Amino acid sequence: MLFLFFYEVIRLFLQKSSPNPQPYNGNVNALFKDNDSLVSKIDPRARIVGTVIFAFSVVLSDGLLALCLALLCSFTMACCAKLKLVGTLKKMAAMDAFMLYLILILPFSVPGDSFITLFGFEGSWQGLFKGLIITLKANAVVLMIFAGVSILPANVLGSALTSLKVSHKLIQLLLFTMRYLKVIGDEFQRLRRAMRARAFVLRFNWHSWKSIGYLIGMMIVRSMHRSERVVAAMKCRGYQGQFVSYHPLSWQVMDFWYCVLMSLVCSAIITLNFVGGL
Amino acid sequence: MTSASKAPLLEVKQLCHQYIGQKKILDEVSFSIESGDRVALVGDNGAGKSTLLQLIVGLIPIQSGEIMVQSLKATHERDFIKVRTMIGLVFQDPDDQLFCPSVIEDVMFGPLNQGYSLQDAEQKSLAILEQLQLTHLSQRMASDLSGGEKRLVTLATVLVMEPKLLLLDEPTNALDDKAQQRLLSVLRSLEQGMIVISHDKDFLAQLTDRSLLLKAGKLTASL
């Protein structure tokens, strides 16, 4: 889940670099605005904490009814966040393709009442059910992350995590990953092109594996050197080991009600696990 | 006049440096820079030009010798923290220097570290972007900019801290003629003193007043 979270945040970050960005209008608050949706008015801290609690209550749930409610909540949240339909669906589809494998494989690996026999292997209803449950969980959590957290601009995310007392090192790792992923990716492409220019073709042989090993090794060495230069450049501009957190955060009445609402939703999801027998 | 303003802006005395297992790259290097001086630093690849610049701002620990900035003797990291607000180093590769999601934030990074409030940092950053005619780039992401734009933005990120001396490490690297001309006119309009490393003789001739040659560890004045 954590991986998906980072992956999505990074991807969204890269998407933000649209070819025609809005000119800076001289208002500092404009730097920190995501979009004009209802969700964007809620304090980023409340959104992060709400999403984490929601994710935990969903991951720990196993009832079909509870998970359907969770998905419904995520969907509502996504609507409130005015997520772009096509973009979001594409990302969900990428994840659900992976989930499809689970649904195909789990019936054959979970013991239970068989409903299909393929090449002598028996597929069980219980396995299929388990696959569906996992798919529902994943979709509910990821949609909630899209709606709640991933539309946050990088600097706001950093400031909010700082005020939530998340370790500075982790925040810096996250922010730097966002910034330098493209640089590292470009470097990989450059090295890869240079290899191809010398007639390298990836084949299933020792030479190929060794060369790719060298490529990855060189990437690590270069990244390390680059990180040293980046820190040096930051020091030159007065950096002393801590980011100045500058996004103005203000807690409002609305944020309180948002937290109450999220708590109620999470309680409802957890409670639904124990009623109805599903 | 106070004694501080009489002292040279930067004075380097008998600075030596040696990387492990190699010959001395800097051997008793001494020179001084007055405010407003524009000096070229030339020498072969690997002669130690970049090392010298990094020593001046304390990115590499001093092995022996002295660095004095406005009569402040810099030896420890805490001295160099002050030095770095007076001397701005512009790196060879802009991608090393620009790390924020947007240009405006990158420019604001320095002033915020200097302790300016958010509003003041923003004002200063906008002013410097305006001065360099880069206002239209303020919301862009560093990795989307062209080489020439990146170079000017790195210059802005350093200038916004109001340094008295600029250290430029191969500023014309990978710039086309047009971008080079623009950079040249921007640099010529600045009042700050500067030490410029470059292999481009024309560029140096148009920008600097005198030059220092680094060869086999020794620094000599050259014409």
Coordinates of C-alpha atoms in Angstrom, one line a residue:
Chain A
M1 CA 0.0 0.0 0.0
L2 CA 2.8 2.3 1.0
F3 CA 4.5 1.6 -2.3
L4 CA 1.4 2.4 -4.2
F5 CA 1.0 5.6 -2.3
F6 CA 4.6 6.8 -3.2
Y7 CA 4.2 5.6 -6.7
E8 CA 1.1 7.5 -7.2
V9 CA 2.3 10.7 -5.5
I10 CA 5.4 10.6 -7.7
R11 CA 3.4 10.0 -10.9
L12 CA 1.0 12.8 -10.1
F13 CA 3.9 15.0 -9.3
L14 CA 5.4 14.4 -12.7
Q15 CA 2.1 15.0 -14.4
K16 CA 1.9 18.4 -12.8
S17 CA 4.6 19.6 -15.1
S18 CA 2.1 20.4 -17.8
P19 CA 3.5 22.1 -20.9
N20 CA 1.4 25.2 -20.5
P21 CA 1.6 26.2 -16.8
Q22 CA -0.3 29.1 -15.5
P23 CA 1.8 32.2 -15.1
Y24 CA 2.6 33.2 -11.5
N25 CA 0.0 35.7 -10.5
G26 CA 2.0 37.1 -7.6
N27 CA -0.1 35.6 -4.9
V28 CA 1.8 33.4 -2.6
N29 CA -1.3 31.3 -1.7
A30 CA -1.7 30.4 -5.4
L31 CA 1.5 28.3 -4.9
F32 CA -0.2 26.0 -2.5
K33 CA -3.6 25.5 -4.2
D34 CA -4.4 22.2 -5.7
N35 CA -7.8 22.7 -7.3
D36 CA -11.0 24.5 -6.4
S37 CA -12.8 21.4 -5.1
L38 CA -14.5 20.9 -1.8
V39 CA -11.7 18.6 -0.6
S40 CA -9.0 21.2 -1.4
K41 CA -10.5 23.5 1.2
I42 CA -9.8 20.9 4.0
D43 CA -6.6 21.2 5.9
P44 CA -3.9 18.9 4.4
R45 CA -3.1 17.5 7.8
A46 CA -6.7 16.4 8.3
R47 CA -6.7 14.8 4.8
I48 CA -3.6 12.9 5.5
V49 CA -4.6 11.6 8.9
G50 CA -8.1 10.9 7.6
T51 CA -6.8 8.9 4.7
V52 CA -4.4 6.9 6.9
I53 CA -7.1 5.9 9.4
F54 CA -9.5 5.1 6.5
A55 CA -6.8 2.9 4.9
F56 CA -6.2 1.0 8.1
S57 CA -9.9 0.4 8.8
V58 CA -10.4 -0.8 5.2
V59 CA -7.3 -3.1 5.2
L60 CA -8.4 -4.7 8.4
S61 CA -12.0 -5.3 7.2
D62 CA -13.1 -8.5 5.6
G63 CA -16.8 -8.1 5.3
L64 CA -18.2 -7.6 1.8
L65 CA -20.8 -5.0 3.0
A66 CA -18.1 -3.1 4.9
L67 CA -15.9 -2.9 1.8
C68 CA -18.7 -1.9 -0.5
L69 CA -19.4 1.0 1.9
A70 CA -15.7 1.9 1.9
L71 CA -15.6 1.9 -1.9
L72 CA -18.7 4.1 -1.9
C73 CA -17.1 6.5 0.5
S74 CA -14.0 6.7 -1.6
F75 CA -16.1 7.3 -4.7
T76 CA -17.9 10.1 -3.0
M77 CA -14.7 11.6 -1.9
A78 CA -13.3 11.4 -5.4
C79 CA -16.3 13.2 -6.7
C80 CA -15.9 15.9 -4.0
A81 CA -12.2 16.2 -5.0
K82 CA -13.2 16.7 -8.7
L83 CA -10.7 14.1 -9.8
K84 CA -10.4 13.9 -13.6
L85 CA -12.4 10.9 -14.7
V86 CA -10.3 9.5 -17.5
G87 CA -7.0 9.9 -15.8
T88 CA -8.2 8.4 -12.6
L89 CA -9.8 5.4 -14.4
K90 CA -6.6 4.8 -16.3
K91 CA -4.6 4.6 -13.1
M92 CA -7.2 2.4 -11.5
A93 CA -7.1 0.2 -14.5
A94 CA -3.4 -0.2 -14.2
M95 CA -3.8 -1.4 -10.6
D96 CA -6.9 -3.6 -11.4
A97 CA -5.0 -5.4 -14.1
F98 CA -2.7 -6.6 -11.3
M99 CA -5.8 -7.5 -9.2
L100 CA -7.1 -9.5 -12.1
Y101 CA -4.2 -11.9 -11.7
L102 CA -5.1 -12.3 -8.1
I103 CA -8.7 -13.1 -9.0
L104 CA -7.5 -15.7 -11.5
I105 CA -4.9 -17.3 -9.3
L106 CA -6.5 -17.3 -5.8
P107 CA -9.3 -19.8 -6.6
F108 CA -6.7 -22.4 -7.3
S109 CA -4.5 -21.7 -4.3
V110 CA -7.2 -21.4 -1.6
P111 CA -8.8 -24.6 -0.5
G112 CA -12.7 -24.8 -0.5
D113 CA -15.8 -25.8 -2.4
S114 CA -14.8 -26.2 -6.0
F115 CA -16.7 -24.5 -8.8
I116 CA -14.4 -25.1 -11.8
T117 CA -11.7 -27.6 -12.8
L118 CA -8.9 -26.6 -15.1
F119 CA -6.1 -29.1 -16.1
G120 CA -6.9 -31.1 -13.0
F121 CA -6.7 -28.1 -10.7
E122 CA -9.8 -27.2 -8.7
G123 CA -10.9 -23.6 -8.3
S124 CA -12.7 -22.7 -5.1
W125 CA -15.5 -20.2 -4.4
Q126 CA -13.6 -19.2 -1.3
G127 CA -10.5 -18.2 -3.3
L128 CA -12.6 -16.2 -5.8
F129 CA -14.3 -14.4 -2.8
K130 CA -10.9 -13.7 -1.3
G131 CA -9.7 -12.2 -4.6
L132 CA -12.8 -10.0 -4.8
I133 CA -12.3 -8.8 -1.2
I134 CA -8.7 -7.8 -1.9
T135 CA -9.6 -6.0 -5.1
L136 CA -12.3 -4.1 -3.3
K137 CA -9.9 -3.1 -0.5
A138 CA -7.2 -2.0 -2.9
N139 CA -9.6 0.1 -5.0
A140 CA -11.2 1.7 -2.0
V141 CA -7.9 2.7 -0.4
V142 CA -6.2 3.9 -3.6
L143 CA -9.2 5.9 -4.7
M144 CA -9.3 7.5 -1.2
I145 CA -5.5 8.3 -1.5
F146 CA -6.1 9.8 -5.0
A147 CA -8.9 12.0 -3.6
G148 CA -7.4 12.9 -0.3
V149 CA -3.7 13.1 -0.6
S150 CA -2.2 12.8 -4.1
I151 CA -3.8 16.0 -5.4
L152 CA -1.7 17.9 -2.8
P153 CA 1.2 19.8 -4.3
A154 CA 4.6 18.6 -3.2
N155 CA 5.4 21.5 -1.0
V156 CA 2.1 21.4 0.9
L157 CA 2.6 17.6 1.4
G158 CA 6.0 18.4 2.9
S159 CA 4.7 21.1 5.2
A160 CA 1.8 19.0 6.3
L161 CA 3.9 16.0 7.1
T162 CA 6.4 18.2 9.0
S163 CA 3.6 19.5 11.2
L164 CA 2.4 15.9 11.7
K165 CA 5.9 15.3 13.2
V166 CA 6.8 12.8 10.5
S167 CA 10.6 12.3 10.5
H168 CA 12.4 15.0 8.5
K169 CA 14.5 12.3 6.8
L170 CA 11.5 10.5 5.4
I171 CA 9.9 13.8 4.2
Q172 CA 13.1 14.7 2.4
L173 CA 13.4 11.3 0.9
L174 CA 9.9 11.7 -0.5
L175 CA 10.4 15.2 -1.8
F176 CA 13.7 14.4 -3.4
T177 CA 12.4 11.3 -5.0
M178 CA 9.7 13.4 -6.6
R179 CA 12.2 15.9 -7.9
Y180 CA 15.0 13.6 -9.1
L181 CA 13.1 10.6 -10.4
K182 CA 13.0 12.3 -13.8
V183 CA 16.6 13.2 -13.7
I184 CA 17.6 9.7 -12.8
G185 CA 15.2 8.3 -15.4
D186 CA 16.8 10.6 -18.1
E187 CA 20.3 9.5 -17.0
F188 CA 19.2 5.8 -17.4
Q189 CA 17.9 6.6 -20.8
R190 CA 21.1 8.3 -21.8
L191 CA 23.3 5.5 -20.6
R192 CA 21.0 3.0 -22.3
R193 CA 21.1 4.9 -25.6
A194 CA 24.9 5.1 -25.3
M195 CA 24.9 1.3 -25.0
R196 CA 22.7 0.8 -27.9
A197 CA 24.9 3.2 -30.0
R198 CA 27.6 0.6 -29.5
A199 CA 25.4 -2.1 -30.9
F200 CA 24.2 -3.5 -27.6
V201 CA 21.1 -5.6 -27.9
L202 CA 19.5 -7.1 -24.8
R203 CA 19.5 -10.9 -25.1
F204 CA 19.2 -13.7 -22.7
N205 CA 22.9 -14.2 -22.2
W206 CA 25.7 -13.6 -19.7
H207 CA 27.0 -10.5 -21.5
S208 CA 23.6 -8.9 -21.4
W209 CA 23.1 -9.5 -17.7
K210 CA 26.5 -8.3 -16.9
S211 CA 26.1 -5.1 -18.9
I212 CA 22.7 -4.4 -17.3
G213 CA 24.4 -5.0 -13.9
Y214 CA 27.0 -2.4 -14.8
L215 CA 24.3 0.0 -16.0
I216 CA 22.5 -0.3 -12.7
G217 CA 25.7 0.0 -10.7
M218 CA 26.7 3.1 -12.6
M219 CA 23.3 4.6 -12.0
I220 CA 23.8 4.1 -8.2
V221 CA 27.3 5.6 -8.3
R222 CA 26.0 8.6 -10.4
S223 CA 23.0 9.1 -8.1
M224 CA 25.3 9.1 -5.1
H225 CA 27.6 11.7 -6.7
R226 CA 24.7 13.8 -7.7
S227 CA 23.2 13.7 -4.2
E228 CA 26.5 14.9 -2.8
R229 CA 26.5 17.8 -5.3
V230 CA 22.9 18.6 -4.5
V231 CA 23.6 18.8 -0.8
A232 CA 26.6 21.0 -1.5
A233 CA 24.5 23.3 -3.6
M234 CA 21.9 23.5 -0.9
K235 CA 24.5 24.3 1.8
C236 CA 25.7 27.1 -0.4
R237 CA 22.2 28.6 -0.1
G238 CA 22.1 28.4 3.7
Y239 CA 20.7 24.9 4.2
Q240 CA 21.5 23.6 7.6
G241 CA 19.9 20.2 7.7
Q242 CA 16.3 21.3 8.0
F243 CA 13.7 22.5 5.5
V244 CA 12.0 25.7 6.3
S245 CA 8.4 24.7 6.3
Y246 CA 6.6 27.6 4.8
H247 CA 3.1 26.5 3.7
P248 CA 0.7 28.4 5.9
L249 CA -1.5 25.8 7.6
S250 CA -4.6 26.9 9.5
W251 CA -7.0 24.6 11.3
Q252 CA -10.6 25.5 10.7
V253 CA -13.9 24.4 12.0
M254 CA -14.5 22.6 8.7
D255 CA -11.4 20.4 9.3
F256 CA -12.8 19.4 12.7
W257 CA -16.0 18.3 11.1
Y258 CA -14.1 16.5 8.4
C259 CA -12.3 14.5 11.1
V260 CA -15.5 13.7 12.8
L261 CA -17.0 12.5 9.6
M262 CA -14.0 10.4 8.8
S263 CA -14.1 8.8 12.2
L264 CA -17.8 8.0 11.8
V265 CA -17.2 6.5 8.4
C266 CA -14.3 4.4 9.7
S267 CA -16.3 3.3 12.7
A268 CA -19.2 2.3 10.4
I269 CA -16.9 0.3 8.2
I270 CA -15.4 -1.6 11.2
T271 CA -18.9 -2.2 12.7
L272 CA -20.2 -3.6 9.5
N273 CA -17.7 -6.4 9.7
F274 CA -19.5 -7.8 12.8
V275 CA -23.1 -7.6 11.5
G276 CA -25.0 -9.2 8.8
G277 CA -22.8 -12.2 8.6
L278 CA -21.1 -11.2 5.3
Chain B
M1 CA 35.8 53.9 6.7
T2 CA 35.8 51.0 9.0
S3 CA 38.6 48.4 9.0
A4 CA 36.2 45.8 7.6
S5 CA 35.5 47.7 4.4
K6 CA 39.2 48.3 3.8
A7 CA 40.0 44.6 3.9
P8 CA 39.7 42.8 0.6
L9 CA 36.5 41.1 0.0
L10 CA 38.2 37.7 -0.3
E11 CA 41.7 36.9 0.6
V12 CA 43.2 33.4 0.1
K13 CA 46.6 32.8 1.6
Q14 CA 48.8 29.8 0.9
L15 CA 46.0 27.4 0.3
C16 CA 47.0 23.8 -0.3
H17 CA 44.9 20.8 -1.2
Q18 CA 45.7 17.3 -2.0
Y19 CA 43.3 14.4 -2.8
I20 CA 44.3 11.1 -1.3
G21 CA 46.8 9.3 -3.4
Q22 CA 47.3 12.1 -5.9
K23 CA 49.7 15.0 -6.4
K24 CA 49.0 18.3 -4.7
I25 CA 46.3 19.9 -6.8
L26 CA 46.7 23.3 -5.1
D27 CA 50.1 24.3 -3.9
E28 CA 50.3 27.5 -1.8
V29 CA 47.7 29.4 -3.7
S30 CA 47.3 33.0 -2.7
F31 CA 45.2 35.8 -4.2
S32 CA 42.8 38.5 -3.2
I33 CA 39.7 39.9 -4.7
E34 CA 38.3 43.4 -4.1
S35 CA 34.7 44.1 -4.3
G36 CA 33.5 44.5 -7.9
D37 CA 36.5 42.7 -9.4
R38 CA 35.7 40.4 -12.2
V39 CA 38.3 37.7 -12.5
A40 CA 38.7 34.8 -14.9
L41 CA 40.1 31.5 -13.5
V42 CA 41.6 29.5 -16.2
G43 CA 43.5 26.2 -16.4
D44 CA 43.4 22.7 -17.9
N45 CA 40.8 20.1 -17.1
G46 CA 41.5 18.7 -13.7
A47 CA 43.8 21.6 -12.7
G48 CA 41.8 22.2 -9.5
K49 CA 39.7 25.2 -10.5
S50 CA 36.4 23.7 -9.2
T51 CA 38.2 22.4 -6.1
L52 CA 39.4 26.0 -5.4
L53 CA 35.9 27.4 -5.7
Q54 CA 34.5 24.7 -3.4
L55 CA 37.2 25.3 -0.9
I56 CA 36.4 29.0 -0.8
V57 CA 32.8 28.3 0.3
G58 CA 33.8 25.5 2.6
L59 CA 32.3 22.6 0.8
I60 CA 35.7 20.8 1.0
P61 CA 37.5 21.1 4.4
I62 CA 40.7 23.2 4.3
Q63 CA 43.9 21.2 4.7
S64 CA 46.2 24.1 5.1
G65 CA 46.2 27.8 4.3
E66 CA 43.8 30.6 5.1
I67 CA 40.6 31.9 3.7
M68 CA 39.6 35.4 4.8
V69 CA 36.2 36.9 3.8
Q70 CA 36.0 40.6 4.7
S71 CA 38.6 40.1 7.5
L72 CA 36.6 37.1 8.9
K73 CA 38.9 34.1 9.0
A74 CA 36.9 31.1 7.9
T75 CA 38.0 27.8 9.4
H76 CA 35.0 25.9 10.7
E77 CA 31.6 25.0 9.2
R78 CA 29.9 27.8 11.3
D79 CA 32.2 30.4 9.7
F80 CA 31.4 29.1 6.3
I81 CA 27.7 29.3 6.9
K82 CA 28.2 33.1 7.1
V83 CA 30.6 33.0 4.2
R84 CA 28.0 31.3 2.0
T85 CA 25.6 34.2 2.4
M86 CA 28.3 36.6 1.2
I87 CA 29.7 34.4 -1.6
G88 CA 27.3 32.7 -4.0
L89 CA 28.5 29.6 -5.9
V90 CA 26.8 28.7 -9.1
F91 CA 27.3 25.1 -9.9
Q92 CA 28.4 23.6 -13.2
D93 CA 25.3 21.5 -13.6
P94 CA 22.0 23.4 -13.0
D95 CA 20.3 20.1 -12.2
D96 CA 22.4 19.8 -9.1
Q97 CA 21.2 23.2 -7.9
L98 CA 17.5 23.2 -8.7
F99 CA 15.6 20.8 -6.6
C100 CA 12.2 22.4 -5.8
P101 CA 9.0 21.5 -7.7
S102 CA 8.8 25.1 -9.1
V103 CA 11.2 27.8 -10.0
I104 CA 9.7 30.4 -7.5
E105 CA 10.2 27.9 -4.7
D106 CA 13.7 27.3 -5.7
V107 CA 14.5 31.0 -5.7
M108 CA 12.7 31.3 -2.3
F109 CA 14.8 28.5 -0.7
G110 CA 17.8 30.7 0.0
P111 CA 16.0 33.7 1.5
L112 CA 14.0 31.4 3.7
N113 CA 17.2 29.8 5.0
Q114 CA 18.5 33.3 5.7
G115 CA 15.5 33.8 7.9
Y116 CA 13.3 36.0 5.8
S117 CA 9.5 35.6 6.3
L118 CA 7.5 33.9 3.6
Q119 CA 6.2 37.3 2.3
D120 CA 9.6 38.9 2.2
A121 CA 11.2 35.9 0.6
E122 CA 8.5 35.9 -2.1
Q123 CA 8.9 39.6 -2.7
K124 CA 12.7 39.3 -3.1
S125 CA 12.4 36.3 -5.3
L126 CA 9.8 38.0 -7.6
A127 CA 12.0 41.0 -7.8
I128 CA 15.1 39.1 -8.8
L129 CA 13.1 37.1 -11.4
E130 CA 11.8 40.4 -12.8
Q131 CA 15.3 41.7 -12.9
L132 CA 16.5 38.7 -14.9
Q133 CA 13.3 38.8 -17.0
L134 CA 12.3 35.3 -15.8
T135 CA 8.9 36.1 -14.3
H136 CA 7.1 33.9 -16.8
L137 CA 9.0 30.8 -15.6
S138 CA 8.1 31.2 -11.9
Q139 CA 5.6 28.3 -11.9
R140 CA 7.5 26.0 -14.2
M141 CA 9.3 22.9 -12.9
A142 CA 13.1 23.0 -13.1
S143 CA 13.4 19.8 -15.2
D144 CA 11.1 21.3 -17.9
L145 CA 13.3 24.3 -18.6
S146 CA 15.8 24.7 -21.4
G147 CA 19.6 24.7 -20.6
G148 CA 19.8 28.5 -20.9
E149 CA 16.7 29.1 -18.7
K150 CA 18.1 26.7 -16.1
R151 CA 21.3 28.6 -16.0
L152 CA 19.6 31.9 -15.5
V153 CA 17.4 30.4 -12.8
T154 CA 20.4 29.1 -10.9
L155 CA 21.9 32.5 -11.1
A156 CA 18.6 34.0 -9.7
T157 CA 18.6 31.5 -6.8
V158 CA 22.1 32.7 -5.8
L159 CA 21.6 36.5 -6.6
V160 CA 18.4 36.6 -4.4
M161 CA 20.7 36.0 -1.4
E162 CA 22.5 39.3 -2.2
P163 CA 26.0 37.9 -2.3
K164 CA 29.0 40.3 -2.6
L165 CA 30.9 37.9 -4.8
L166 CA 29.8 35.3 -7.3
L167 CA 31.7 32.2 -8.1
L168 CA 30.6 30.8 -11.5
D169 CA 31.8 27.3 -12.5
E170 CA 31.7 27.1 -16.3
P171 CA 28.5 29.1 -16.7
T172 CA 28.5 28.8 -20.5
N173 CA 28.6 25.0 -20.4
A174 CA 26.3 23.6 -23.0
L175 CA 24.7 26.9 -23.9
D176 CA 24.0 28.0 -27.4
D177 CA 25.1 31.4 -28.7
K178 CA 21.8 33.1 -28.0
A179 CA 21.7 31.9 -24.4
Q180 CA 25.4 32.7 -23.9
Q181 CA 24.8 36.3 -25.1
R182 CA 21.8 36.7 -22.8
L183 CA 23.8 35.3 -19.9
L184 CA 26.7 37.6 -20.7
S185 CA 24.5 40.7 -20.8
V186 CA 22.9 39.7 -17.5
L187 CA 26.3 39.1 -15.8
R188 CA 27.7 42.4 -17.1
S189 CA 24.8 44.3 -15.7
L190 CA 25.5 43.0 -12.2
E191 CA 27.5 45.0 -9.7
Q192 CA 28.8 42.0 -7.8
G193 CA 32.4 40.9 -8.1
M194 CA 32.9 37.5 -9.7
I195 CA 35.3 34.7 -10.3
V196 CA 34.5 32.9 -13.5
I197 CA 35.8 29.5 -14.6
S198 CA 35.4 29.0 -18.3
H199 CA 37.2 27.6 -21.3
D200 CA 35.5 30.1 -23.6
K201 CA 38.1 32.9 -24.2
D202 CA 35.7 35.2 -26.0
F203 CA 33.2 35.0 -23.1
L204 CA 35.9 35.7 -20.6
A205 CA 37.3 38.6 -22.5
Q206 CA 33.9 40.3 -22.7
L207 CA 33.2 39.7 -19.0
T208 CA 36.3 39.8 -16.9
D209 CA 39.1 42.4 -16.2
R210 CA 41.9 40.1 -15.3
S211 CA 42.6 36.4 -15.2
L212 CA 44.4 33.9 -13.0
L213 CA 46.0 30.8 -14.4
L214 CA 46.1 27.6 -12.4
K215 CA 48.8 25.3 -13.6
A216 CA 50.5 22.4 -11.8
G217 CA 49.0 23.5 -8.5
K218 CA 50.4 27.1 -8.8
L219 CA 48.3 30.1 -9.4
T220 CA 49.7 32.9 -11.5
A221 CA 48.3 36.1 -12.9
S222 CA 48.0 35.9 -16.7
L223 CA 47.0 38.4 -19.3

